[in-house]
Short mmCIF file of C-alpha atoms and ligand atoms in Angstrom, two decimals:
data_model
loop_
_atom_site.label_atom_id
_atom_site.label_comp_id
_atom_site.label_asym_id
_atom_site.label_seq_id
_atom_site.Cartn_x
_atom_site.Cartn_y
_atom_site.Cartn_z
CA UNK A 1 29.76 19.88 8.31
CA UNK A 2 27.12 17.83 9.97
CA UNK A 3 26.13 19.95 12.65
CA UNK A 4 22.66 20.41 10.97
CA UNK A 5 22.20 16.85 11.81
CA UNK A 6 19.16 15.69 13.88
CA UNK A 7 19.49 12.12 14.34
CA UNK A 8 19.44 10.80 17.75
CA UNK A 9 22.60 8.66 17.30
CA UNK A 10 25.73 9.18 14.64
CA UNK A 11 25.69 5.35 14.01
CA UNK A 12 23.37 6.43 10.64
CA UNK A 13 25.90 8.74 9.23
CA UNK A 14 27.23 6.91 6.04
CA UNK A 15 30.91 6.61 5.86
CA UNK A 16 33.22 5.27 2.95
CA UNK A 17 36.20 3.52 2.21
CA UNK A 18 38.11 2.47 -1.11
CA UNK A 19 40.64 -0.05 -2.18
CA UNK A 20 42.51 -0.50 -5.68
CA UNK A 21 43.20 -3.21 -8.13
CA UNK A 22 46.26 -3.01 -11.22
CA UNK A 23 43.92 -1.32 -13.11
CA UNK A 24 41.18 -0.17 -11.28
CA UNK A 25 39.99 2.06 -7.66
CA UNK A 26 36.83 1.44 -6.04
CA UNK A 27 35.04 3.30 -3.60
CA UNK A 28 32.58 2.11 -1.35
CA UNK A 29 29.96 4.36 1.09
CA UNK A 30 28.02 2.26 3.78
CA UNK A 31 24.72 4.28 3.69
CA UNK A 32 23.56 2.45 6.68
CA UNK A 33 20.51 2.37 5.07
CA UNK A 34 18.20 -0.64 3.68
CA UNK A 35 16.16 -0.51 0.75
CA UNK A 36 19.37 1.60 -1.21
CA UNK A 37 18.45 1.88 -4.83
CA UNK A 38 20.23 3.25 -8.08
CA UNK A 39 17.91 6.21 -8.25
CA UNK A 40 18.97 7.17 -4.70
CA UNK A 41 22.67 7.62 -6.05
CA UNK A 42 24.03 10.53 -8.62
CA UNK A 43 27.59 10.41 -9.79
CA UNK A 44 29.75 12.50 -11.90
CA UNK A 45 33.10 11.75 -12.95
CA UNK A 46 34.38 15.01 -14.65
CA UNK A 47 37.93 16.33 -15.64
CA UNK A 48 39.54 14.21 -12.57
CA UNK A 49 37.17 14.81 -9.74
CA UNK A 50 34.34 12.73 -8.17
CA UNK A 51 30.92 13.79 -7.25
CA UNK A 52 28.77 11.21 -5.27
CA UNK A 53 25.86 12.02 -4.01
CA UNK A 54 23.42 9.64 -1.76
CA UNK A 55 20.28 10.07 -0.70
CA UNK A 56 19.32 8.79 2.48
CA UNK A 57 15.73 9.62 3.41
CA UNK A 58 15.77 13.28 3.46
CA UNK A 59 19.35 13.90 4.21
CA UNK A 60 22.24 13.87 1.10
CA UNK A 61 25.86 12.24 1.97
CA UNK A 62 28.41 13.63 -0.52
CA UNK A 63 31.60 12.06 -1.32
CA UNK A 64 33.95 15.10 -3.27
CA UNK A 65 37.52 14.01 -4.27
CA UNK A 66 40.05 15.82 -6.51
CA UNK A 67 41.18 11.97 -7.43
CA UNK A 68 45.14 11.24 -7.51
CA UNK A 69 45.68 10.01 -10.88
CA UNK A 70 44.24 9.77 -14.13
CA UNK A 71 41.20 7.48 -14.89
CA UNK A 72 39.21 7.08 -17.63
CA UNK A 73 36.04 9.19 -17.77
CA UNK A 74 33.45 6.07 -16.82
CA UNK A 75 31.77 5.18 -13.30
CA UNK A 76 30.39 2.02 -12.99
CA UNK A 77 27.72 2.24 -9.99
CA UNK A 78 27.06 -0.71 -7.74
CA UNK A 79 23.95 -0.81 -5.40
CA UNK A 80 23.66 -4.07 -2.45
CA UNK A 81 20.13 -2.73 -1.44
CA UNK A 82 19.41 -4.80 0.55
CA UNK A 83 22.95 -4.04 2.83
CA UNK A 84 22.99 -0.26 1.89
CA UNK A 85 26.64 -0.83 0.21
CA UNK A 86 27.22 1.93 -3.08
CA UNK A 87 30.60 0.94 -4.96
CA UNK A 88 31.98 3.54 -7.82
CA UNK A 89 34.18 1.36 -9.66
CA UNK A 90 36.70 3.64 -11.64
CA UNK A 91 39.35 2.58 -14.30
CA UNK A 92 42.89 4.06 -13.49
CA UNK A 93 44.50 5.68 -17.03
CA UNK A 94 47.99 3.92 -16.11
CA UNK A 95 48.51 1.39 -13.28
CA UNK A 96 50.18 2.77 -10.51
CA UNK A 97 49.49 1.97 -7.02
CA UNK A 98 47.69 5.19 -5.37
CA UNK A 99 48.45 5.88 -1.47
CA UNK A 100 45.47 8.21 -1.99
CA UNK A 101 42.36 8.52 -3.14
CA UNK A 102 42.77 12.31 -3.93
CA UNK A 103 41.86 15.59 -2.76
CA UNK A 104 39.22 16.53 -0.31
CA UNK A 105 36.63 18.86 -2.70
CA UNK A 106 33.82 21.32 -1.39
CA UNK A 107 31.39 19.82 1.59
CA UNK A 108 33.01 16.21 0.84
CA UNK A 109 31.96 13.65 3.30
CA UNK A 110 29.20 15.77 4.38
CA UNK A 111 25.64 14.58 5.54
CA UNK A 112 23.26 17.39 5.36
CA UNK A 113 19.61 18.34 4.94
CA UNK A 114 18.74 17.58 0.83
CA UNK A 115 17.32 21.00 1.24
CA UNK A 116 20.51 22.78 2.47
CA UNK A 117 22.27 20.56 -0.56
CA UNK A 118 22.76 22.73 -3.54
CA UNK A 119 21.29 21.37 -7.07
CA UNK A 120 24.64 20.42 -8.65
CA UNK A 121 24.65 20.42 -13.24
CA UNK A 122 26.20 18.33 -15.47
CA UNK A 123 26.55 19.31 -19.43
CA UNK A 124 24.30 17.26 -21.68
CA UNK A 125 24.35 16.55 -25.15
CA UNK A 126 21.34 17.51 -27.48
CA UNK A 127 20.74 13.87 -29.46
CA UNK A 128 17.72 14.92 -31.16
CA UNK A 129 14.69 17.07 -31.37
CA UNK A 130 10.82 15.95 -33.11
CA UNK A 131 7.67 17.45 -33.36
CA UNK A 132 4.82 16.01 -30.86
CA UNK A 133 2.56 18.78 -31.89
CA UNK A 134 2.38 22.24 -33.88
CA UNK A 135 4.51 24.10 -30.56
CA UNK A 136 5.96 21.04 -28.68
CA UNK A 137 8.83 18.59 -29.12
CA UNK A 138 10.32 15.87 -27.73
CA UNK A 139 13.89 16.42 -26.68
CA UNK A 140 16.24 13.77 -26.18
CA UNK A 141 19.30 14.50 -23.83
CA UNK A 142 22.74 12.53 -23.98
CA UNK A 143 24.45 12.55 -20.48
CA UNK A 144 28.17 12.33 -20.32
CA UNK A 145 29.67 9.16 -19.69
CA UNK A 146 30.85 10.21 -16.14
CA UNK A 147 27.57 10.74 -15.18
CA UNK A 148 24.88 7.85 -13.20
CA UNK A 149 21.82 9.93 -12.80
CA UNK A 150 18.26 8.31 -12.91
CA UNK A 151 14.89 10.23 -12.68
CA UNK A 152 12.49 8.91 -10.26
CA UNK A 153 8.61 8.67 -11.76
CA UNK A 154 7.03 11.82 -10.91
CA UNK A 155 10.22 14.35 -10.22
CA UNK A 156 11.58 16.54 -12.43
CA UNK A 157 15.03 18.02 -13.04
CA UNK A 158 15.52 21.83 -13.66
CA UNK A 159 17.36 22.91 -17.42
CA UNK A 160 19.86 25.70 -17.31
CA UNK A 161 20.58 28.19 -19.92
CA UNK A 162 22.83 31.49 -19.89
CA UNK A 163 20.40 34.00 -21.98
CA UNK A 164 21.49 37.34 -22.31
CA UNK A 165 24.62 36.81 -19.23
CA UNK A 166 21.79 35.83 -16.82
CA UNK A 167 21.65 31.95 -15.40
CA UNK A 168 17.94 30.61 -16.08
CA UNK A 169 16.59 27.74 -14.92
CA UNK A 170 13.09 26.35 -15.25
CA UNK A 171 11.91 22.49 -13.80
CA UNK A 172 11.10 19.92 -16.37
CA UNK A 173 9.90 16.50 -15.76
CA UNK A 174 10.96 13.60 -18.27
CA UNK A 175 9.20 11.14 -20.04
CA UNK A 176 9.36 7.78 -21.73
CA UNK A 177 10.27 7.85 -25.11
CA UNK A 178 6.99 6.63 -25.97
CA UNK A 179 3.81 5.32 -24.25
CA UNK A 180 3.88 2.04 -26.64
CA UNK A 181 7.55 0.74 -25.98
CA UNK A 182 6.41 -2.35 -25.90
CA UNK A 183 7.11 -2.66 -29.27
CA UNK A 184 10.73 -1.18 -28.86
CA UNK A 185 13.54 -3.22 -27.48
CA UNK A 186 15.01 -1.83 -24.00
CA UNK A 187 18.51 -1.03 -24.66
CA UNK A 188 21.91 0.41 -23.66
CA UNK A 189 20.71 3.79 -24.08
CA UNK A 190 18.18 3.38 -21.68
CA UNK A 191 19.90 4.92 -18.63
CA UNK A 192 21.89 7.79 -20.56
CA UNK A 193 18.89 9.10 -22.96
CA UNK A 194 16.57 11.50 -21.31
CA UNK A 195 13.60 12.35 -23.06
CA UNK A 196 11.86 15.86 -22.03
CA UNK A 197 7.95 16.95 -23.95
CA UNK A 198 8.59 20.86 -23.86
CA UNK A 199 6.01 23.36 -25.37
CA UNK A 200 7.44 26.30 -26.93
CA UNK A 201 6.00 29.91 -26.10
CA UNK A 202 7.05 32.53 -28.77
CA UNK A 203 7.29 35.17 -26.06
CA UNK A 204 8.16 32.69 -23.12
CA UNK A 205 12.04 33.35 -21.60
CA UNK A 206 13.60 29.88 -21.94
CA UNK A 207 11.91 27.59 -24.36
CA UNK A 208 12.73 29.92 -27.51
CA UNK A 209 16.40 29.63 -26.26
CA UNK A 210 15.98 26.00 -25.94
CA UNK A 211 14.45 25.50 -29.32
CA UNK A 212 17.40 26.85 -30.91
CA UNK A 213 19.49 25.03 -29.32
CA UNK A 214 21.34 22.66 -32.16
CA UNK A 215 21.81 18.65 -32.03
CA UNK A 216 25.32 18.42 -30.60
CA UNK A 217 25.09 21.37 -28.35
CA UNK A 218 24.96 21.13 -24.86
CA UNK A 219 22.56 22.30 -21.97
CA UNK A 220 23.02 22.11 -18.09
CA UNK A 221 20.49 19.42 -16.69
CA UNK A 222 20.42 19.18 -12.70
CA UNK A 223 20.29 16.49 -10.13
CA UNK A 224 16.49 15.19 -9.79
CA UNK A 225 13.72 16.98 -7.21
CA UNK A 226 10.18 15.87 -6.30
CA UNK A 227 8.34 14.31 -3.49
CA UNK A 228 6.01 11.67 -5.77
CA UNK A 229 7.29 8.27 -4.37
CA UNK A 230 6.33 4.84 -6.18
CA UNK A 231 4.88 3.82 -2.62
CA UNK A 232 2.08 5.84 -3.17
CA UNK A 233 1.13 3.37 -5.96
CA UNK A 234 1.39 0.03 -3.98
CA UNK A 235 -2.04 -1.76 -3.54
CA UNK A 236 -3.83 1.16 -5.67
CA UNK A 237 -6.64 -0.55 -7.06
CA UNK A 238 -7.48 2.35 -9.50
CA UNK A 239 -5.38 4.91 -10.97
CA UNK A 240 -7.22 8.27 -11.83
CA UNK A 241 -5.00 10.78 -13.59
CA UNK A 242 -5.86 14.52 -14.15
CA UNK A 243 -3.59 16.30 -17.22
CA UNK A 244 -3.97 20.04 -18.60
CA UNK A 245 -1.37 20.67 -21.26
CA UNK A 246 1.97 19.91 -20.31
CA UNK A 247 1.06 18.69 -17.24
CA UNK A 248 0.51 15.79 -19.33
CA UNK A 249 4.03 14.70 -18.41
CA UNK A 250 4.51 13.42 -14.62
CA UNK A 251 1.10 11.41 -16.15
CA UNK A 252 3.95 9.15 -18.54
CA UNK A 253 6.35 7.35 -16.67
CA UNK A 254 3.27 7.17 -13.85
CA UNK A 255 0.95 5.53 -16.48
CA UNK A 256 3.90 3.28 -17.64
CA UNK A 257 4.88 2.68 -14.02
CA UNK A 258 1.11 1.34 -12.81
CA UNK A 259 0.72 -0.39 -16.06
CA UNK A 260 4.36 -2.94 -15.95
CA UNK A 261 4.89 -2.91 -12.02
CA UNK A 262 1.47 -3.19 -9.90
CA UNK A 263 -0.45 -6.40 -9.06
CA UNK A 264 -3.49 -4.95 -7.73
CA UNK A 265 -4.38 -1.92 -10.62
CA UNK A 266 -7.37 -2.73 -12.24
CA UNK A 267 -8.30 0.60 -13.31
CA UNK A 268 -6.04 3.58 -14.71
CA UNK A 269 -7.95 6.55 -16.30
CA UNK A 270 -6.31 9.45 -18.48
CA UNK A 271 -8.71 12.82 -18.31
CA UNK A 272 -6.57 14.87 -20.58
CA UNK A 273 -7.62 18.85 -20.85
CA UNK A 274 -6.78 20.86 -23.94
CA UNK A 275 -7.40 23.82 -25.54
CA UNK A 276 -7.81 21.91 -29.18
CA UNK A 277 -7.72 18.70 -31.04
CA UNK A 278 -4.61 20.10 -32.61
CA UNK A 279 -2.94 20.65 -28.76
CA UNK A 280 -3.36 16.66 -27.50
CA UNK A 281 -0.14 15.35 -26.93
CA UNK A 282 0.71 11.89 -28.18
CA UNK A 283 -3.43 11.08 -29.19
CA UNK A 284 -2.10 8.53 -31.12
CA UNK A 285 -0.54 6.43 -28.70
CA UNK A 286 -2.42 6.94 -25.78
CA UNK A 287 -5.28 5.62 -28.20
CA UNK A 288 -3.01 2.69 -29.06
CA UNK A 289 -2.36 1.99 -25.05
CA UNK A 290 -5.86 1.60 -24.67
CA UNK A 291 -6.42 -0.65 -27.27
CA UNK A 292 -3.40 -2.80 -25.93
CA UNK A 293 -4.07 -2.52 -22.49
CA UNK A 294 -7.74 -2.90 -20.90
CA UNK A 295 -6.99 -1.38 -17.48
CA UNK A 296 -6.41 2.13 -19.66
CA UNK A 297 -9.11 4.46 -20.79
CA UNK A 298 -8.54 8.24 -22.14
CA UNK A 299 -10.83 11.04 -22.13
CA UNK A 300 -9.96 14.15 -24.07
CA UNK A 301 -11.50 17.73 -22.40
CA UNK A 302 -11.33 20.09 -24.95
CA UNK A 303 -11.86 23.63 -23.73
CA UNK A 304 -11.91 25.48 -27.21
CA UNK A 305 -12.61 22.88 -29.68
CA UNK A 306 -12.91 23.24 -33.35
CA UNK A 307 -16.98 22.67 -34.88
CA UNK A 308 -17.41 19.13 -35.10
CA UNK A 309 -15.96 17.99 -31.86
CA UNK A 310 -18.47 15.23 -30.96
CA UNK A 311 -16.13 14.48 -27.51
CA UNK A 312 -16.12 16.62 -23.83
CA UNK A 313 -15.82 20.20 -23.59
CA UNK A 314 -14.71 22.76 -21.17
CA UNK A 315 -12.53 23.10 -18.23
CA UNK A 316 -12.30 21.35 -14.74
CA UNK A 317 -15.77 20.83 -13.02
CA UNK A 318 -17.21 19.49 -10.38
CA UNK A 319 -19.53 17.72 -12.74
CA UNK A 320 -16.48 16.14 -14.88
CA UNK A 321 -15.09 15.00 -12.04
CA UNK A 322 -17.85 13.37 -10.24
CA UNK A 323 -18.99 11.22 -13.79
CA UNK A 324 -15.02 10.42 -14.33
CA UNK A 325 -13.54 9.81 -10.55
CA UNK A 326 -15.78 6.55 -9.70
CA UNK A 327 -14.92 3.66 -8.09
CA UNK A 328 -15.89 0.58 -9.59
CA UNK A 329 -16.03 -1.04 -5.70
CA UNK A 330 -16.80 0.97 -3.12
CA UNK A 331 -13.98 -0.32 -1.22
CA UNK A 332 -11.30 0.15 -3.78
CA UNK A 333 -7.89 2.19 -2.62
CA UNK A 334 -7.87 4.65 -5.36
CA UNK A 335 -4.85 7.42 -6.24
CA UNK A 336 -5.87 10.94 -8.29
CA UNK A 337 -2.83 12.88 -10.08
CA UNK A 338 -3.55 15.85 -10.93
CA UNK A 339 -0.89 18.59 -13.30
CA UNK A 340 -1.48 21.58 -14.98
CA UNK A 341 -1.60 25.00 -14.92
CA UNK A 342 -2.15 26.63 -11.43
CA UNK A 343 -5.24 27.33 -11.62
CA UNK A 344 -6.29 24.20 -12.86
CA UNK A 345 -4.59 22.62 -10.26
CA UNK A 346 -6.14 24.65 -7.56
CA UNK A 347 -9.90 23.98 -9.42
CA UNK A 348 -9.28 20.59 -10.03
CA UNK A 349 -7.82 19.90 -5.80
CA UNK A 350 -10.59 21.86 -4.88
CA UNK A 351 -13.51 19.81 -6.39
CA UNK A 352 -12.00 16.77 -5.50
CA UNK A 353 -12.07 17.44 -1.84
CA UNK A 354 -15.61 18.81 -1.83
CA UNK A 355 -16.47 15.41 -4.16
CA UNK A 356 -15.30 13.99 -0.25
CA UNK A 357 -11.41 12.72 -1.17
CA UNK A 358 -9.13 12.58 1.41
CA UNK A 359 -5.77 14.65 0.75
CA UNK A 360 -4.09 10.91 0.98
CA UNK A 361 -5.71 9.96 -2.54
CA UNK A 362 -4.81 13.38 -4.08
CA UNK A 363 -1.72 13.75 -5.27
CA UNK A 364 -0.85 17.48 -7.51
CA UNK A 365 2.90 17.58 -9.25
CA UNK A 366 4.20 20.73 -8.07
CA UNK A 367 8.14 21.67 -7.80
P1 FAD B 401 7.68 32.02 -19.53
O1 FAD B 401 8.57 33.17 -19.78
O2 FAD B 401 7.58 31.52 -18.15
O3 FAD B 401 6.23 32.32 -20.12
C1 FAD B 401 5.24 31.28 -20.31
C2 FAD B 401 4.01 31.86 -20.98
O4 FAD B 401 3.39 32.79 -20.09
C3 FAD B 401 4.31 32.63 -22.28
O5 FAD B 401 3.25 32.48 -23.16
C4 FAD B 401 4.41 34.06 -21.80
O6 FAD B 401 4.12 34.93 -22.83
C5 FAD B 401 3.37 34.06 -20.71
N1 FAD B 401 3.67 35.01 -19.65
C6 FAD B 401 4.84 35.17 -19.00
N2 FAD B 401 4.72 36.12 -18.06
C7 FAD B 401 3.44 36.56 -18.13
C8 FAD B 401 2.70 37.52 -17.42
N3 FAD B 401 3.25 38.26 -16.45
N4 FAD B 401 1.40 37.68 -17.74
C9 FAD B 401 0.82 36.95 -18.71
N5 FAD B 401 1.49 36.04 -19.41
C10 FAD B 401 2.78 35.84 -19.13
N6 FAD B 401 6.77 22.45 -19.23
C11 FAD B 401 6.87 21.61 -20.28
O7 FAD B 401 6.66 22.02 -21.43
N7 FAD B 401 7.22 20.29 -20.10
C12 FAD B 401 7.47 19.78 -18.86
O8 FAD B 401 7.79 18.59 -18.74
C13 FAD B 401 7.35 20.65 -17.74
N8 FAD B 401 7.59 20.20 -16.49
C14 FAD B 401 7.42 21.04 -15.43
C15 FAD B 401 7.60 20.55 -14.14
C16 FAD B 401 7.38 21.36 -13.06
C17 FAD B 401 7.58 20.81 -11.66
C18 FAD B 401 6.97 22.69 -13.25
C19 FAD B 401 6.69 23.59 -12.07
C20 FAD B 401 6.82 23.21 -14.52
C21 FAD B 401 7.04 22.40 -15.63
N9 FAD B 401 6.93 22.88 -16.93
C22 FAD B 401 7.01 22.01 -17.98
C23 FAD B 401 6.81 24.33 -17.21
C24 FAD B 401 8.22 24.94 -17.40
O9 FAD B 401 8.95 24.89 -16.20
C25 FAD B 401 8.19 26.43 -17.85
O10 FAD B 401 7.36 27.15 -16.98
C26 FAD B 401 7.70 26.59 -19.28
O11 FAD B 401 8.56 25.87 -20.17
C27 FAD B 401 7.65 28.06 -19.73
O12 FAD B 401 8.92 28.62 -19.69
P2 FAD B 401 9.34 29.92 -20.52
O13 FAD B 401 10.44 30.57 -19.76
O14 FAD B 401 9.58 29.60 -21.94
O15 FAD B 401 8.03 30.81 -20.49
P1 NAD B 402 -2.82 25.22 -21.80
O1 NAD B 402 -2.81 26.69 -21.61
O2 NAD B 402 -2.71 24.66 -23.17
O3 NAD B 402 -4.11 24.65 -21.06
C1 NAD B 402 -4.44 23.27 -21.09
C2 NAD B 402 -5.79 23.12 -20.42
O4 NAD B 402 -5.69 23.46 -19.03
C3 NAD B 402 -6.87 24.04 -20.96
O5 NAD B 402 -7.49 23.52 -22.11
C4 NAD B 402 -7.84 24.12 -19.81
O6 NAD B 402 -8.69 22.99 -19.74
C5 NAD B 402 -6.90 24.05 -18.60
N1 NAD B 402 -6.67 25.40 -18.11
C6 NAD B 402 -5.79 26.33 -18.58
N2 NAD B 402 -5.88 27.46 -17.88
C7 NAD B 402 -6.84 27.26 -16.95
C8 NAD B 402 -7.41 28.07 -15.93
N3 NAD B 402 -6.98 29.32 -15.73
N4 NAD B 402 -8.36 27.53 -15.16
C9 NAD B 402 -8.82 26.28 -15.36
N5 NAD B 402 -8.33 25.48 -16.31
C10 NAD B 402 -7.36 25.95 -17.10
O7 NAD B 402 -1.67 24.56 -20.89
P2 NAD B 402 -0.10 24.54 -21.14
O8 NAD B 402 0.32 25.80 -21.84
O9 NAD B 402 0.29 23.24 -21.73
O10 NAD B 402 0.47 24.65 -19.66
C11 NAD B 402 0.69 23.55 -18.86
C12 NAD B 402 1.01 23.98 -17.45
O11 NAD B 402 1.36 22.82 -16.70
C13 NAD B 402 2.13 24.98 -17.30
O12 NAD B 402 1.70 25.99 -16.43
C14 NAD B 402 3.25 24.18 -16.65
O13 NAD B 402 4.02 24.97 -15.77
C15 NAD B 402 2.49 23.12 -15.88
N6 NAD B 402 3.26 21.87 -15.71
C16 NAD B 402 3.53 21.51 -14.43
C17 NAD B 402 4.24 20.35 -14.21
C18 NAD B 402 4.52 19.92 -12.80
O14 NAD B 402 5.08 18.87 -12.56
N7 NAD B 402 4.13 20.68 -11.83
C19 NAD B 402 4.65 19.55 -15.27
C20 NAD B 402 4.36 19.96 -16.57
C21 NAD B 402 3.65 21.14 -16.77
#
């Protein structure tokens, strides 16, 4: 199935082995590929069979075994970057000596387009569910114990929900659990909880559904999509981020990102568009971050503020942007993010480039 391939030479196309131990079986894929990283692989290890997925530049290699015997349902993912080398480590149920690994599944040991990939679901587990504001929450997502899956900054992963014997799906991006963790100790739970911010519409199709989902029930979350990469970060001097509403959310793990992993950022600044005071997600602690961090200012935009708003009011202009998108040096690389409704989106892209910024220091979250 790689006939869609266009590389010159078939030296690139991953391949994979596997060898066993008493108690454990271990597969290994040669991505051919430097610079291999834990977010490039997904794994699922579910009722017996083996879903590996690799991401090599924009092409997916997929390893899909009905496995031989029993194991227990853990995968322990190993990443040599620097050699391209991805090892599932598996622990056999009883320890007999496999002459196979299993069962060849749908499209396994394929390398195809990520496009011509379908998005593949795993069940997660509802953990727990808290107010951020009057109609949003914070949702916190278990995944199964088969499952390695790790969201990129900036992509997004779509939900899935069967309402009224149709499939929906709608693209959500997660977040941190909170913009101060500083304070909070990493821990174990750090690559199986998801967080997602989600605002509730009353007469939207999926979020009512999704609010009512229970702690302990389960919704379909799918493999991660976007086309934000980290690189477009490196030597950024100053960070300018542009958030109406939800968009708010790409802006978290970016802000968090910048703030613990560049050397160069001297600047990052938070214009955050709302309707009210009541409607500004996590004020608190995006406060808090800029007391804590000096590199971080906010702004709040309030486009139908309450009497006695003393801050900034109404939507995206040209003359917002031009006071708030400065560089300190004229020389400075800078980076603008910019998520929100469409049309705020389209506004906000718009002004920039007749403010005279190149499409390379615009970036707009879109799926
Ligand atoms: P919908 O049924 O889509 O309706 C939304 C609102 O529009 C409702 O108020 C509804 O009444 C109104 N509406 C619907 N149709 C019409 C119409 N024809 N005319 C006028 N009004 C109409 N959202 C988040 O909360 N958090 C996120 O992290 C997040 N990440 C996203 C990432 C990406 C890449 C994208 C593209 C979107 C993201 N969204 C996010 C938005 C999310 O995908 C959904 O669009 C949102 O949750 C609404 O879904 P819904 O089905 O409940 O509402
Ligand atoms: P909202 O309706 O509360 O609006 C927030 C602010 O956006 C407003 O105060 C206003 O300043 C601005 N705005 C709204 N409509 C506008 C318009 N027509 N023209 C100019 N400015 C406008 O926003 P919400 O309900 O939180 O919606 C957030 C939007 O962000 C949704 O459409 C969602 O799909 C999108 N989103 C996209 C991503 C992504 O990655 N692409 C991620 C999260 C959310």
């Amino acid at each position: 199935k790689n006939e869609n391939l266009d590389y010159s030479s078939k030296d690139i196309v991953p391949s994979y082995d596997w060898f066993q131990k008493d108690d454990s079986i271990t597969v290994v894929i040669y991505t051919k590929q430097k610079n291999m990283n834990p977010e490039l692989v997904i794994a699922d290890l579910h009722s017996g069979k083996l879903r590996g997925e690799i991401i090599v530049k924009d092409y997916s290699y997929l390893l899909h075994v009905e496995l031989s015997f029993e194991v227990h349902e853990e995968v322990i993912v190993q990443v040599s970057e620097k050699v391209g080398k991805v090892e599932f480590v598996l622990t056999k149920r009883e320890p007999l000596s496999w002459k196979t690994l299993g069962q060849p599944l749908e499209s396994h040991n394929s390398f195809v387009k990520c496009t011509d990939r379908g998005l593949c679901y795993r069940k997660c587990k509802l953990l727990s569910k808290e107010n951020v504001t009057h109609d949003t929450r914070l949702f916190c997502l278990m995944l199964p114990p088969g499952t390695h899956l790790q969201v990129p900054v900036g992509h997004h992963v779509y939900l899935k929900q069967t309402i009224t014997d149709a499939e929906i799906v709608k693209p959500y991006t997660p977040v941190a659990s909170s913009l101060v963790s500083k304070f909070k100790s990493p821990s174990c739970c750090d690559k199986t909880h998801i967080f997602f911010m989600i605002k509730i519409y009353p007469s939207g199709l999926f979020t009512p559904v999704l609010d009512a989902l229970q702690i302990g029930e389960y919704i379909s979350l799918s493999n991660p999509e976007g086309n934000f990469t980290t690189l477009q970060v490196e030597e950024v001097e100053e960070l300018f981020l542009l958030a109406g509403g939800t968009g708010f959310t790409p802006m978290v793990k970016l802000l968090n990102y910048a703030l613990t992993s560049s050397n160069t950022l001297r600047v990052a600044k938070l214009m955050f568009f709302n309707k009210t005071e009541d409607d500004i997600l996590w004020r608190r602690q995006l406060e808090q971050l800029s007391l804590n961090d000096a590199r971080f200012d906010i702004q709040f935009v309030l486009s139908e503020p309450k009497e006695g708003w003393l801050g900034k009011q109404g939507r995206i202009s040209s003359s917002l942007l031009s006071q708030f998108v400065k560089r300190s040096k004229c020389d400075s690389k800078i980076l603008i993010c910019i998520c929100g409704p469409l049309a705020f989106m389209e506004q906000g892209i718009q002004f920039l480039q007749d403010l005279g910024h190149s499409s390379k220091e615009i970036h707009c979250f879109t799926a």
